[in-house]
C-alpha cells in the first residue's frame, strides 16, 4: 500500500499558508482499464479499476460568495464568484465545470477554498481529469451536504467534462473514480450502468504500465471526432437495425453489407466497436475461468484494432506493444485509455517484470530517444475522505 502521507501533508500545509483555516482532506484515484476501450460511449462494457495514484484535495467553506483554487502542480491560483463561472482554459475548466454542474442542479453552493495536487503523470491515460473532477465533486457533496449518490456524482462529473473542457467522454473514468474498490476490477455495462466486481487475481503475473511520455490531449479534438464518426455509422446501421445500439450486432460480418454505404473511416470505426464489445464479453468469461493467457491474447487484438481500425495509436505506442509481443515475459499488452500517447498496459510474468521493463526501456530509448516510465499497478478504493 502506497504512503499517501507526503501528498496529504503538502496540500494541508499549503492550504494553511494560503487560507489559515482547517480543511477537510480527500483522495481521488485515477484508473486503469483492462479491456473495453472506446466503447463506453458506444453502449459497450468496460473493465476498469481505481488505482493508488490520483489527486489530493484540501477544501473548506469560507462563508463568502468567493471560490478560491490553488493548483500546487501548476503553481497557479484562480478566484471567482459563484455568479461568474465561465470557461478559462487548462486545469481551471475541470474544476470550474464541476462547480457549474452543482449550480445547474440548483444546489445551494457557497464560497470555498481549495488546494490540490496529484501524482498521475498528465496525459498518461490514467485519467487525471476524472480524478480532478471526482475529488472536487465528492468534497463539495460532502461539505455542503447535498446527498448525491456516487453514481449521481459520476454522471455529474461526466457532464462537467463535456461542458467546459469540451471532451465528450464516456462514463468509464468517472465511474471507476467513484465506484472503484481495492483489489477488484469493475465490469460496467455502459448502457444501463449495472456493474459487478471481480477480484483482480493474476496469479504469477503483474500489471505493468509503460508510459510512452508522448502526451496526449483528448481536448485536442480527435476524441470527439471518433465519437462523431461512431454516431454517423450508427445512423446508417439504424436504417436496417432500428435497435439503436452497437451491442446488438453480435457478429462483425453483419457489417459487411454496410461497407459501401459508409466512408472508409466510419466503417473502420464501426468494425472496431462491434468487435471490441464482443471481445470484452469474451475476455470477462476468460478471466472468470482463470485463463489469463487467453485474456492477454485478446488485449493484443484490442491494440491491433485501436491502431489499425480506430486509429488512436501512434508509432511510440505501437513500438511498445510490439516489444511486449516479442517478449516471452508478456502475455498481453495494448495502449490504455483514449490513446494518441500515454501508457500501455502489460500483463507480465511476475519473475520477469524487472527484466522486461529494463529491456523495453532500453529499446524504446534507442528508437525514440525517450526513457519510458514504468509503474506497477496497485488498485485502490474510489474517491474518499481521509
Ligand atoms: C478516455 C475517456 C473515456 C473512454 C476512454 C477510451 O479515457 O474519458 O470515457 O472513452 O478514453 O476507452
PDB file of C-alpha atoms in Angstrom, residues 7-16 18-19 21-28 55-61 68-72 112-117 135-136 139-140 143 386:
ATOM      1  CA  UNK A   7       0.886  14.470  -0.551  1.00  0.00           C
ATOM      2  CA  UNK A   8      -1.712  14.908   2.173  1.00  0.00           C
ATOM      3  CA  UNK A   9       0.777  16.804   4.278  1.00  0.00           C
ATOM      4  CA  UNK A  10       1.629  19.002   1.309  1.00  0.00           C
ATOM      5  CA  UNK A  11      -1.979  20.004   0.484  1.00  0.00           C
ATOM      6  CA  UNK A  12      -2.649  20.590   4.167  1.00  0.00           C
ATOM      7  CA  UNK A  13       0.443  22.777   4.670  1.00  0.00           C
ATOM      8  CA  UNK A  14      -0.131  24.837   1.548  1.00  0.00           C
ATOM      9  CA  UNK A  15      -3.788  25.251   2.495  1.00  0.00           C
ATOM     10  CA  UNK A  16      -2.796  26.558   5.939  1.00  0.00           C
ATOM     11  CA  UNK A  18      -2.892  30.376   1.972  1.00  0.00           C
ATOM     12  CA  UNK A  19      -6.131  30.318   3.912  1.00  0.00           C
ATOM     13  CA  UNK A  21      -8.387  27.577   8.306  1.00  0.00           C
ATOM     14  CA  UNK A  22      -8.569  23.804   8.778  1.00  0.00           C
ATOM     15  CA  UNK A  23      -9.603  21.905   5.614  1.00  0.00           C
ATOM     16  CA  UNK A  24     -11.190  18.503   5.011  1.00  0.00           C
ATOM     17  CA  UNK A  25      -8.938  16.138   3.048  1.00  0.00           C
ATOM     18  CA  UNK A  26      -9.822  13.818   0.164  1.00  0.00           C
ATOM     19  CA  UNK A  27      -8.088  11.330  -2.130  1.00  0.00           C
ATOM     20  CA  UNK A  28      -9.468  10.843  -5.641  1.00  0.00           C
ATOM     21  CA  UNK A  55      -5.428  13.754  -6.837  1.00  0.00           C
ATOM     22  CA  UNK A  56      -5.334  15.047  -3.247  1.00  0.00           C
ATOM     23  CA  UNK A  57      -7.679  17.799  -2.121  1.00  0.00           C
ATOM     24  CA  UNK A  58      -7.769  20.121   0.894  1.00  0.00           C
ATOM     25  CA  UNK A  59     -11.017  22.070   0.965  1.00  0.00           C
ATOM     26  CA  UNK A  60     -13.107  24.199   3.376  1.00  0.00           C
ATOM     27  CA  UNK A  61     -16.126  26.503   3.254  1.00  0.00           C
ATOM     28  CA  UNK A  68     -10.517  30.197  -4.470  1.00  0.00           C
ATOM     29  CA  UNK A  69      -8.476  27.438  -6.104  1.00  0.00           C
ATOM     30  CA  UNK A  70      -4.774  26.813  -5.893  1.00  0.00           C
ATOM     31  CA  UNK A  71      -3.138  24.110  -8.032  1.00  0.00           C
ATOM     32  CA  UNK A  72       0.169  23.090  -6.453  1.00  0.00           C
ATOM     33  CA  UNK A 112     -14.974  27.659  -0.517  1.00  0.00           C
ATOM     34  CA  UNK A 113     -11.188  27.493  -0.542  1.00  0.00           C
ATOM     35  CA  UNK A 114      -9.423  24.634  -2.279  1.00  0.00           C
ATOM     36  CA  UNK A 115      -5.853  23.398  -2.719  1.00  0.00           C
ATOM     37  CA  UNK A 116      -4.992  20.294  -4.744  1.00  0.00           C
ATOM     38  CA  UNK A 117      -2.098  18.325  -6.201  1.00  0.00           C
ATOM     39  CA  UNK A 135     -12.347  14.666  -5.927  1.00  0.00           C
ATOM     40  CA  UNK A 136     -13.926  18.107  -6.086  1.00  0.00           C
ATOM     41  CA  UNK A 139     -15.785  17.036  -1.480  1.00  0.00           C
ATOM     42  CA  UNK A 140     -18.471  19.622  -2.334  1.00  0.00           C
ATOM     43  CA  UNK A 143     -19.110  19.697   2.863  1.00  0.00           C
ATOM     44  CA  UNK A 386      -9.223  10.928   4.536  1.00  0.00           C
TER      45      UNK A 386
END
